[in-house]
């Protein structure tokens, strides 16, 4: 595993979770966790022994110190993080554990990270010594300046010959600065070697095909065919891309989760076993754990079927861990 050294870039936030039926319910305390898609990924990777670092921009205060300390305790190097600015980003989970279709409310405007400007980071210096750069679509969703910052980072990573991975996290509540993903992401994704998401996010961000008739009752083999077609279109649009992975997650009740994944290269298509449980503890971060498992498997040079089984198992095991970070179970 030591052949790769990974830098993950994104916003480290605090997650405030309800412990009762409603967020402001009497005698139901609010629980706080460090959170953020890109941090979730390295939290898992570090526990699996992968050398990795994390970069964000956060205010110089005790909350920042404590949040970074949690990552450091898991083995993540947080020294690239820029400590400046005025406030931490937050998000509120109005259900107890994301177990219902509990609403998420973001409070990320004017955070230290959201105010990062193009030209502020010497990416050639920051990326020195790393072999892999990870980012997600959540960052350019925040504002135009951050989309430009991502472009700078990706250009530098490409100049250095790094592997670049992206999670096509789509959150419609975040894209509210007058641009849709299809107007922003096609300029950023051509730098990526590894693309993870789902067939609907690929459609939103690259315009790939997705049938409107697909639903909860669509059988897995039909979803696999859709995934193959979507991945083929991704490869056509992104000549640099070598790996595409998709998750399929369905829930029928608060504690139910059915999860499987697909993995695609230009020469093969693979689908994982179907994982199902009725004992979900916390569904937040499952997709990030899948992303971490994918990176781990690719960095370990596993074969195609092993790649998708490893990623899916990591995503599934996160369902039984409280908070956004996984517990190192692979």
mmCIF file of C-alpha atoms in Angstrom, residues 24 31 72 79 82 93 95 99 102-103 116 141 162 178 225-226 231-232 246 251 264 270 302 310 317 321:
data_model
loop_
_atom_site.group_PDB
_atom_site.id
_atom_site.type_symbol
_atom_site.label_atom_id
_atom_site.label_comp_id
_atom_site.label_asym_id
_atom_site.label_seq_id
_atom_site.Cartn_x
_atom_site.Cartn_y
_atom_site.Cartn_z
ATOM 1 C CA UNK A 24 -35.857 20.560 19.048
ATOM 2 C CA UNK A 31 -25.115 14.912 19.302
ATOM 3 C CA UNK A 72 -5.247 12.742 13.612
ATOM 4 C CA UNK A 79 -0.909 19.397 8.355
ATOM 5 C CA UNK A 82 -5.161 25.982 6.258
ATOM 6 C CA UNK A 93 -29.506 16.013 10.564
ATOM 7 C CA UNK A 95 -33.649 12.604 12.209
ATOM 8 C CA UNK A 99 -32.608 6.450 9.439
ATOM 9 C CA UNK A 102 -34.589 12.685 7.639
ATOM 10 C CA UNK A 103 -33.962 16.088 6.272
ATOM 11 C CA UNK A 116 -11.301 30.003 -0.275
ATOM 12 C CA UNK A 141 -21.402 22.858 -5.628
ATOM 13 C CA UNK A 162 -1.055 11.920 -9.910
ATOM 14 C CA UNK A 178 -27.045 30.032 -10.360
ATOM 15 C CA UNK A 225 -27.133 -3.144 -17.637
ATOM 16 C CA UNK A 226 -27.926 0.531 -17.000
ATOM 17 C CA UNK A 231 -20.083 3.822 -17.599
ATOM 18 C CA UNK A 232 -19.533 3.387 -21.347
ATOM 19 C CA UNK A 246 -21.610 3.035 -8.977
ATOM 20 C CA UNK A 251 -34.369 1.673 1.877
ATOM 21 C CA UNK A 264 -16.353 -0.797 -14.737
ATOM 22 C CA UNK A 270 -18.376 -6.290 -12.444
ATOM 23 C CA UNK A 302 -6.998 -5.979 -6.711
ATOM 24 C CA UNK A 310 -14.221 -4.543 -1.252
ATOM 25 C CA UNK A 317 -20.171 -2.054 7.228
ATOM 26 C CA UNK A 321 -21.188 2.696 12.881
#
